Tab-separated table of C-alpha atoms and ligand atoms in Angstrom:
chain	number	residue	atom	x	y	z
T	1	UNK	CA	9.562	-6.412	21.627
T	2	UNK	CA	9.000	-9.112	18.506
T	3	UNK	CA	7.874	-12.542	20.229
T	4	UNK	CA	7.028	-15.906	18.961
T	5	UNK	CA	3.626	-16.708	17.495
T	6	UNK	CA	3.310	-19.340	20.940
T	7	UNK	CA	4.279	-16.367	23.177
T	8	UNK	CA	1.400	-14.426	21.387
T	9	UNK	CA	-0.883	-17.563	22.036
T	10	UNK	CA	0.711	-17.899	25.943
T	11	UNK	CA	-0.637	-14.051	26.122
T	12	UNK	CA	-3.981	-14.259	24.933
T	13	UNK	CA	-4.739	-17.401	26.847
T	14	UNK	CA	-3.673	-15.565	30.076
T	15	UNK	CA	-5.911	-12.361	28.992
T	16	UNK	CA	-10.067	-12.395	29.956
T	17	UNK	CA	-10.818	-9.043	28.354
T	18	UNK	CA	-10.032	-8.699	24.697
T	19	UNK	CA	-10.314	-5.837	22.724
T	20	UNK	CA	-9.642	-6.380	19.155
T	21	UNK	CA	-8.733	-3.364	16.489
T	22	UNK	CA	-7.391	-3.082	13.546
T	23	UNK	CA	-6.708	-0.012	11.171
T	24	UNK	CA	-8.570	2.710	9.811
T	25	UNK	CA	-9.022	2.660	5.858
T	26	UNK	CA	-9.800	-1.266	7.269
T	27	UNK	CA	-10.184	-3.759	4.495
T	28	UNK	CA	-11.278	-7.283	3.782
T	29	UNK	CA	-8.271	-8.465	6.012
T	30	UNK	CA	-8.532	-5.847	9.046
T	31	UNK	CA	-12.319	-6.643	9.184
T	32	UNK	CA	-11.882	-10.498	8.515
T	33	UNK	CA	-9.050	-10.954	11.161
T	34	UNK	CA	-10.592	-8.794	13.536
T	35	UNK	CA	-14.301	-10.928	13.313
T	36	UNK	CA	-12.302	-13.863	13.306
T	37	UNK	CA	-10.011	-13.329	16.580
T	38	UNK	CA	-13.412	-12.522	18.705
T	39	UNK	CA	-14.976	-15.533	17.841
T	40	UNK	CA	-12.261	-17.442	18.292
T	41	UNK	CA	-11.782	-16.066	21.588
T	42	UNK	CA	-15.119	-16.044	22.500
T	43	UNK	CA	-15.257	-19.504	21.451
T	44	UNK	CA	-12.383	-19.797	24.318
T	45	UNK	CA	-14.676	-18.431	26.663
T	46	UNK	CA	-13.112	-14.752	26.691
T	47	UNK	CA	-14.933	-11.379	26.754
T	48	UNK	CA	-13.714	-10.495	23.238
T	49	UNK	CA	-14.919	-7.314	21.215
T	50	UNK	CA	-14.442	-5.051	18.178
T	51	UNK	CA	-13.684	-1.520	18.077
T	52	UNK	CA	-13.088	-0.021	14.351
T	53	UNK	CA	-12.877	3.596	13.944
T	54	UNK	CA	-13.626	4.418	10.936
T	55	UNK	CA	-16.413	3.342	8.665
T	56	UNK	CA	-16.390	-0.101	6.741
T	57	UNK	CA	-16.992	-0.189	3.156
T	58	UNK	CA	-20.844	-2.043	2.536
T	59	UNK	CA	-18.932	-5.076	0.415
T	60	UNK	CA	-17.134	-5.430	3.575
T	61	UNK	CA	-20.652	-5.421	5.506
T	62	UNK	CA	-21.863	-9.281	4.504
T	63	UNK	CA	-18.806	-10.921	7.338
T	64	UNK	CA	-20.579	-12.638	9.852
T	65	UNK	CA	-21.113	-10.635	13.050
T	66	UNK	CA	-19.786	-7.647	11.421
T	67	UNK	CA	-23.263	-5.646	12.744
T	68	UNK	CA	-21.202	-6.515	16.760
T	69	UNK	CA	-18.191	-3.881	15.228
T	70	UNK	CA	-18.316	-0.538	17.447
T	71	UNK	CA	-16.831	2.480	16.942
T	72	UNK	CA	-15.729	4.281	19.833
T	73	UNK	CA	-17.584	7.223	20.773
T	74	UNK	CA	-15.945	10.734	22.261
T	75	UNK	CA	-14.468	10.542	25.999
T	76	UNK	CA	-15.790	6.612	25.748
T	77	UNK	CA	-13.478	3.746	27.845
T	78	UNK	CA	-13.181	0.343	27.571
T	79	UNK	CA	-12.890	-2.175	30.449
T	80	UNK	CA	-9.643	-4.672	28.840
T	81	UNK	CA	-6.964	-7.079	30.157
T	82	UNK	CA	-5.405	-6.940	26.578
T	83	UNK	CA	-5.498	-4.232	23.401
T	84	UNK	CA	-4.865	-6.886	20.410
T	85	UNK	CA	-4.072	-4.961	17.803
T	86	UNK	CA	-4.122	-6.544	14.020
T	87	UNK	CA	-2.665	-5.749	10.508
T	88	UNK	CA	-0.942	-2.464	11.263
T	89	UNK	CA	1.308	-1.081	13.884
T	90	UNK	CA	-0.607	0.626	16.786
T	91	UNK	CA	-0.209	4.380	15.319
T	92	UNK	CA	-3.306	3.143	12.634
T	93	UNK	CA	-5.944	2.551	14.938
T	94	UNK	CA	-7.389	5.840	15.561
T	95	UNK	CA	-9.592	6.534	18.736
T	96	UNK	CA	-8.942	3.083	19.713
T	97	UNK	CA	-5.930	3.913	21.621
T	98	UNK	CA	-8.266	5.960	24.428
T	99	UNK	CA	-10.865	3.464	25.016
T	100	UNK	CA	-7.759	1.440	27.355
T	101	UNK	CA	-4.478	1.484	28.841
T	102	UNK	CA	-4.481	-2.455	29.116
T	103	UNK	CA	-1.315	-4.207	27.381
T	104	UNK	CA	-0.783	-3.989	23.567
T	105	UNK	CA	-0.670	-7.358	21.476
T	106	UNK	CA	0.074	-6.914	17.769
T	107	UNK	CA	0.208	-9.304	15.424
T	108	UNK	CA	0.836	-8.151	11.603
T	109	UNK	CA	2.128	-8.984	8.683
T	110	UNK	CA	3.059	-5.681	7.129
T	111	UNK	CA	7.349	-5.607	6.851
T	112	UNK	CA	6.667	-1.779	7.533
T	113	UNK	CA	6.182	-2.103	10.996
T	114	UNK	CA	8.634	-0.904	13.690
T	115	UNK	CA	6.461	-0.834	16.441
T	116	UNK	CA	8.435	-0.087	19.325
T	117	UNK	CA	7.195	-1.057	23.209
T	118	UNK	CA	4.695	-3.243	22.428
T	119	UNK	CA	4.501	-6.776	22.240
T	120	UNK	CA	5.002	-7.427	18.059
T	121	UNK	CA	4.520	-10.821	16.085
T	122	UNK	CA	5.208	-9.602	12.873
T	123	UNK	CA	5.846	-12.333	9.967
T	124	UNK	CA	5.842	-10.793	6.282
T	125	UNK	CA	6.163	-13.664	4.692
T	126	UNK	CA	2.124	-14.062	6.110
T	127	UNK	CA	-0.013	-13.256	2.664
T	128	UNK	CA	-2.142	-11.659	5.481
T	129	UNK	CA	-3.005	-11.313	9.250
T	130	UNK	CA	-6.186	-13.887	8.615
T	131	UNK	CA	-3.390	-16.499	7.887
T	132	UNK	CA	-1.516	-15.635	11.235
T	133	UNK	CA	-5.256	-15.673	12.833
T	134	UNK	CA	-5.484	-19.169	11.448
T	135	UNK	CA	-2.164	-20.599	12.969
T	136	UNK	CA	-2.898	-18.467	15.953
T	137	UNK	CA	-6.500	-20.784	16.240
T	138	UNK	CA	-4.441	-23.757	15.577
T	139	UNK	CA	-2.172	-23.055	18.435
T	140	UNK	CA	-5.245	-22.033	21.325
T	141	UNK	CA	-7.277	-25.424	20.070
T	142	UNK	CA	-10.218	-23.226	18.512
T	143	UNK	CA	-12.056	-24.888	16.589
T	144	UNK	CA	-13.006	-22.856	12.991
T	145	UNK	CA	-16.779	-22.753	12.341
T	146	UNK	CA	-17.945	-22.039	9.094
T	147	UNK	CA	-18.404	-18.198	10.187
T	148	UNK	CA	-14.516	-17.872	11.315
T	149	UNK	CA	-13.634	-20.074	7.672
T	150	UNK	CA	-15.349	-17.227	5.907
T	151	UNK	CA	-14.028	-14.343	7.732
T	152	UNK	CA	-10.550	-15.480	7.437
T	153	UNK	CA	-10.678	-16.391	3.737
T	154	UNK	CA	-11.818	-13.154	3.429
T	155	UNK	CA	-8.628	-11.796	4.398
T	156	UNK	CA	-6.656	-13.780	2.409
T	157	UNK	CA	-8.715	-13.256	-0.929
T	158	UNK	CA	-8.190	-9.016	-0.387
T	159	UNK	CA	-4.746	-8.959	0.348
T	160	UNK	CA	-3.605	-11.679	-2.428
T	161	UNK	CA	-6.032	-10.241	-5.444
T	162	UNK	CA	-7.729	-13.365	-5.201
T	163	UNK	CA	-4.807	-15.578	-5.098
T	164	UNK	CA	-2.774	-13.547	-7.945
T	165	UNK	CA	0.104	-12.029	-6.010
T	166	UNK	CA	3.205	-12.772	-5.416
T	167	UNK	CA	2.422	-12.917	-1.646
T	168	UNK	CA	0.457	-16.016	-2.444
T	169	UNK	CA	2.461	-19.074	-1.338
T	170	UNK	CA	1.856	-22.841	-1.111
T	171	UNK	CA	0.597	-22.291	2.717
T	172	UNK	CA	-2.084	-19.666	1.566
T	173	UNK	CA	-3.324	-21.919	-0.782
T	174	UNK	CA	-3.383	-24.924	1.757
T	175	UNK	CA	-5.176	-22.730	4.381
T	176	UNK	CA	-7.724	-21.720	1.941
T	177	UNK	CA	-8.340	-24.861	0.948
T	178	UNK	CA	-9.088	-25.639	4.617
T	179	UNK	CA	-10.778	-22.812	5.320
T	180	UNK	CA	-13.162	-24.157	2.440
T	181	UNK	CA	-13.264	-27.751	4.176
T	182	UNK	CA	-14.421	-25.644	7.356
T	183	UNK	CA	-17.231	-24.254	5.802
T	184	UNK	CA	-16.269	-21.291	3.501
T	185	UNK	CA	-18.105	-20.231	-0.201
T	186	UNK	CA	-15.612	-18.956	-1.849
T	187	UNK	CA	-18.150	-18.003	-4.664
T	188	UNK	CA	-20.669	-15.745	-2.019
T	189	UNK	CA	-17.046	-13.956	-1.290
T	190	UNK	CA	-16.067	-13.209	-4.989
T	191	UNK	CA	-19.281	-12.535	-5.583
T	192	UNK	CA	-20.099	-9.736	-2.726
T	193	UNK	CA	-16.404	-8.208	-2.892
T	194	UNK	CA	-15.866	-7.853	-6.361
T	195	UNK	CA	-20.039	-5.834	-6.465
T	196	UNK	CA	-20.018	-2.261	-7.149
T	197	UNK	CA	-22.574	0.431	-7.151
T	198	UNK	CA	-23.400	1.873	-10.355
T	199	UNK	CA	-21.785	5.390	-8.898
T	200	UNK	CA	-18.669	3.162	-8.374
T	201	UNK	CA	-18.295	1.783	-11.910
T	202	UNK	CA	-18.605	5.939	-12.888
T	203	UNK	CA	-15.497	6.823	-10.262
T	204	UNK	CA	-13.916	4.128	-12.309
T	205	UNK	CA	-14.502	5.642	-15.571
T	206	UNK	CA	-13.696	9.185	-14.060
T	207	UNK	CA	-10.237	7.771	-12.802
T	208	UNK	CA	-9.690	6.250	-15.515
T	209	UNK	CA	-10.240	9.490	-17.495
T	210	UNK	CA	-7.686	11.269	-15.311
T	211	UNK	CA	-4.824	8.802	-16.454
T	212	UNK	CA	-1.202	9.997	-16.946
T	213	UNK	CA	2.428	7.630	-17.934
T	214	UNK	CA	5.535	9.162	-17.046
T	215	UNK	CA	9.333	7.807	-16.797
T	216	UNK	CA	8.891	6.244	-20.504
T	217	UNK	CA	5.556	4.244	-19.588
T	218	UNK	CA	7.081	2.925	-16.318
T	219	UNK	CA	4.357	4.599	-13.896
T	220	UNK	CA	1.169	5.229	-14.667
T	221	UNK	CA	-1.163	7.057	-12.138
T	222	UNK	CA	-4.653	8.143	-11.913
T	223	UNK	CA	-6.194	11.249	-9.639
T	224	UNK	CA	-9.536	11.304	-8.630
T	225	UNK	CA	-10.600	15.259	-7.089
T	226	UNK	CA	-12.114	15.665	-3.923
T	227	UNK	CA	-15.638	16.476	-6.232
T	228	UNK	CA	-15.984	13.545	-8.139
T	229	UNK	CA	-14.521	11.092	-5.129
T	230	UNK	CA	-17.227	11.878	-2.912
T	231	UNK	CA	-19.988	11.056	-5.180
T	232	UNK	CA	-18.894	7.305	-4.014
T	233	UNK	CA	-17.741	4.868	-1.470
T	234	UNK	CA	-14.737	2.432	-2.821
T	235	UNK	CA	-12.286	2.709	-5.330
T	236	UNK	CA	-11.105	-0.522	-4.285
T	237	UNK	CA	-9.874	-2.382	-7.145
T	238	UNK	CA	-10.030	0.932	-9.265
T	239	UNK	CA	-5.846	0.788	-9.381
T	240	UNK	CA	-5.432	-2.904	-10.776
T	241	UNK	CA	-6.981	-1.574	-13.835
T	242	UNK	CA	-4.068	0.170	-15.161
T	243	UNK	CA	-1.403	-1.906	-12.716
T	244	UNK	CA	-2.161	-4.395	-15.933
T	245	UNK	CA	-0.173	-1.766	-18.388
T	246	UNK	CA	2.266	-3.904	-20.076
T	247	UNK	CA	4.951	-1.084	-19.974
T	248	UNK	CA	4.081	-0.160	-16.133
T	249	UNK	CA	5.896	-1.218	-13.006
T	250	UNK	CA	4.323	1.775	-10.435
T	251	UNK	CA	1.015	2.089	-10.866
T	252	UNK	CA	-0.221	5.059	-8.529
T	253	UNK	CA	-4.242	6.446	-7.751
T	254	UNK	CA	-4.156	9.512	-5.735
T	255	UNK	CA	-8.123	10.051	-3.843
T	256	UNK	CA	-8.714	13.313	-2.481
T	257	UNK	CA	-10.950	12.348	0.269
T	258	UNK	CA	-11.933	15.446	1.897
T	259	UNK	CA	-10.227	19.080	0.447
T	260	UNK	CA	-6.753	18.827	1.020
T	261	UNK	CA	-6.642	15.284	2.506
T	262	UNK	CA	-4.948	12.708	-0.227
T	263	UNK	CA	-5.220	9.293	-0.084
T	264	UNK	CA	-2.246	7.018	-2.072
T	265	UNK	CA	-2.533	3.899	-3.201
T	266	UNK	CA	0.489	2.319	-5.313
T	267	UNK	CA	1.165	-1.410	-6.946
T	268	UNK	CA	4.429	-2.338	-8.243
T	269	UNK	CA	5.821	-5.470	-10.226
T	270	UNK	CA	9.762	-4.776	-9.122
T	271	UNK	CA	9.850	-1.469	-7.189
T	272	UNK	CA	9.502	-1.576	-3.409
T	273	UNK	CA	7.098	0.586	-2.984
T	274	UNK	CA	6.528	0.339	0.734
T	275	UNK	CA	9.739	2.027	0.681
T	276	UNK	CA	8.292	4.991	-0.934
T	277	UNK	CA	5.125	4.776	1.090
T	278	UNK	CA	7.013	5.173	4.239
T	279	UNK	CA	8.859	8.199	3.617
T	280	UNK	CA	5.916	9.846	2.534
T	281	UNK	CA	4.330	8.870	5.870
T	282	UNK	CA	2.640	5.693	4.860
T	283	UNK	CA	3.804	2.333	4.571
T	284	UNK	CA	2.348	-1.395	3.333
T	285	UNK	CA	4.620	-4.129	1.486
T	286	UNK	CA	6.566	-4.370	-1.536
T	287	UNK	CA	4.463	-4.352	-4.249
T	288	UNK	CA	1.140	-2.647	-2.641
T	289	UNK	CA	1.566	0.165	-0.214
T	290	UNK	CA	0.034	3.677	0.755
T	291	UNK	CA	0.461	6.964	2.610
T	292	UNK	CA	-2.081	10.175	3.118
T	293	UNK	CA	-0.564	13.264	1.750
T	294	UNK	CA	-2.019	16.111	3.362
T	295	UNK	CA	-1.506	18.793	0.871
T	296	UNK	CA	-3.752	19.902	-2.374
T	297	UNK	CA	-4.292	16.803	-5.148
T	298	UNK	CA	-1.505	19.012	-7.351
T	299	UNK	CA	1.089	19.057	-4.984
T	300	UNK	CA	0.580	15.274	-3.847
T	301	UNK	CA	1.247	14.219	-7.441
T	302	UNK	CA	4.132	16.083	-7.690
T	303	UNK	CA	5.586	14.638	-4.688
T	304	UNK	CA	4.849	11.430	-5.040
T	305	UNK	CA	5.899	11.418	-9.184
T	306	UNK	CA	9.207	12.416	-7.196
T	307	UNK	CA	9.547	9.760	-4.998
T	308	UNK	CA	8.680	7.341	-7.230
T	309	UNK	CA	11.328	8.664	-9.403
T	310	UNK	CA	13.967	8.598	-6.569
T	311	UNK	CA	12.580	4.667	-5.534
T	312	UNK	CA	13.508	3.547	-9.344
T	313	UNK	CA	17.549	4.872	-8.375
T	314	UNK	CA	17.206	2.952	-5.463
U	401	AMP	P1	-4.334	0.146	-0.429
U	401	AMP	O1	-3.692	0.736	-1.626
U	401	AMP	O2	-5.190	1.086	0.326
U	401	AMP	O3	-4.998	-1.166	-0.732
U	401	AMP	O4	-3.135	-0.200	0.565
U	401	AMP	C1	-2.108	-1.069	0.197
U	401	AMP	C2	-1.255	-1.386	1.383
U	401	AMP	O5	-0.638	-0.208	1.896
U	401	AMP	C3	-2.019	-1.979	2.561
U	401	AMP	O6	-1.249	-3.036	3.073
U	401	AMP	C4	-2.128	-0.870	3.551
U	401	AMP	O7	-2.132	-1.334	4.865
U	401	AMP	C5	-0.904	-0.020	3.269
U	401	AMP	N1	-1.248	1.387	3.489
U	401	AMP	C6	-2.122	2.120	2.771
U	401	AMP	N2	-2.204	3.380	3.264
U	401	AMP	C7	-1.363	3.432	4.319
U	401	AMP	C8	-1.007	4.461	5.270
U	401	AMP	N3	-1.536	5.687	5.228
U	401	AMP	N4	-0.123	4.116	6.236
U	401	AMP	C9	0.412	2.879	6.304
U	401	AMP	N5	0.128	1.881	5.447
U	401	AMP	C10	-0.753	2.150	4.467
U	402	MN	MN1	-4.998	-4.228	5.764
U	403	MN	MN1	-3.218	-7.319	5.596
């Protein structure tokens, strides 16, 4: 059922026992919004505590508190009043979902989800879920120390390129700039998100290698094999490099991440490619969205050059 973002804040001050998740793959705003809801509701006196299951990238690794993250363990239960769920629809979270029946709260930003049976407050016009977070403190009366400032900002730096995208509005701009009154260095976050490992900067050049155009320079893609991505971590930020193609509007980097498993990652500048995401599986928002292909690298890129092809008709 979609509520209001007061009905979300009615249910979390009625809840004692929070456990707070957010999606595999997580990034800067599933680990930033996640760190910032338990303090926040620890700061409100509530038994709050995260559950990721998956592991977190090391740039990731510098968030305050982020050593208090578990991941749960086999046959492993969780005693909660509430399951908040943040920046994906509850299908995302992994083994999460056996840790507790209690009731499901997500809040999300992604236009992609139709979570059904669940209590939803979904707003895409959000930038990310650490803005929602932020209105969401607002509303309960928390008050944002400087470790809750950087955790949020986090968020919104990763899922607006730094305040590039089109996603960034005036409002993301005025919450960063109070996140920054509350305490934030926007510099240490730059600086510790944007650091790769020499082995990273490698994957780059080996993507960047593996480049291909198609459709007359509209989409350019990049694959990265299942022996060459496992000699690293991250390819975050690996895609933006040729998103930049004057001539491109789908930019596409295909990661096999274990034999047979392949991970998508698109950009557009017009296409809807959360459209394209979700009928291969995946989903995201307009111009940045994803899917897992479960198939060989070969036949992933032929499927997805197709339904890229089929999104530019649409
Ligand atoms: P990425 O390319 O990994 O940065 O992802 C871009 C956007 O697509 C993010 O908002 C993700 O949440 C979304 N996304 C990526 N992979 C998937 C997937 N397998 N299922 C649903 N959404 C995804
Ligand atoms: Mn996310
Ligand atoms: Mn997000």
């Amino acid at each position: 059922m979609l509520i209001t973002l007061t009905d979300a804040a009615t249910k979390i001050r009625a809840a004692n026992k929070i456990l707070i998740t957010a999606h595999i793959q997580p990034d800067g705003d599933a680990i930033g919004s996640t760190l910032a809801a338990m303090m926040i509701l620890r700061s409100l006196g509530k038994n709050a505590q995260v559950f990721i299951d998956d592991t977190v990238r090391r740039n990731l690794q510098v968030l305050p508190h982020f050593e208090e993250i578990r991941r749960p363990v086999d046959g492993e239960t969780f005693d909660a009043d509430l399951l908040l769920i943040l920046d994906t629809s509850p299908d995302r979270i992994g083994n999460v979902s056996k840790l507790t029946d209690a009731p499901i709260l997500n809040v999300d930003h992604h236009v992609t989800n139709t979570s059904e049976g669940v209590d939803l407050y979904d707003e895409p016009k959000a930038a990310a879920t650490c803005e929602i977070i932020y209105k969401l403190a607002r509303e309960l009366g928390a008050k944002i120390t400087p470790d809750i400032a950087t955790c949020l900002y986090a968020g919104l730096a990763t899922d607006t390129g730094f305040f590039q995208f089109s996603n960034t509005q005036a409002d993301t701009l005025a919450i960063a700039a109070e996140l920054i009154r509350c305490g934030v260095s926007p510099n240490f976050i730059s600086e510790q998100f944007e650091m790769k490992t020499l082995a990273e900067v490698r994957g780059l050049a080996a993507a960047l290698n593996s480049l291909k155009i198609f459709y007359d320079g509209k989409v350019a893609g990049m694959t990265l094999d299942h022996a060459t991505a496992k000699k690293f971590d991250s390819t975050e930020g690996f895609i933006d490099e040729i998103r930049v193609i004057d001539t491109v509007d789908v930019a596409f980097l295909i990661t096999e991440k274990a034999p047979n498993v392949c991970r998508v990652s698109m950009r557009s500048k017009g296409v809807n490619v959360s459209k394209i995401a979700a009928e291969l599986g995946g989903g995201g928002h307009i111009r940045a969205a994803g899917c897992t292909l479960k198939m060989p690298l070969a036949d992933a890129e032929k499927i997805l050059i197709e339904a890229i092809g089929s999104g530019f008709a649409n």
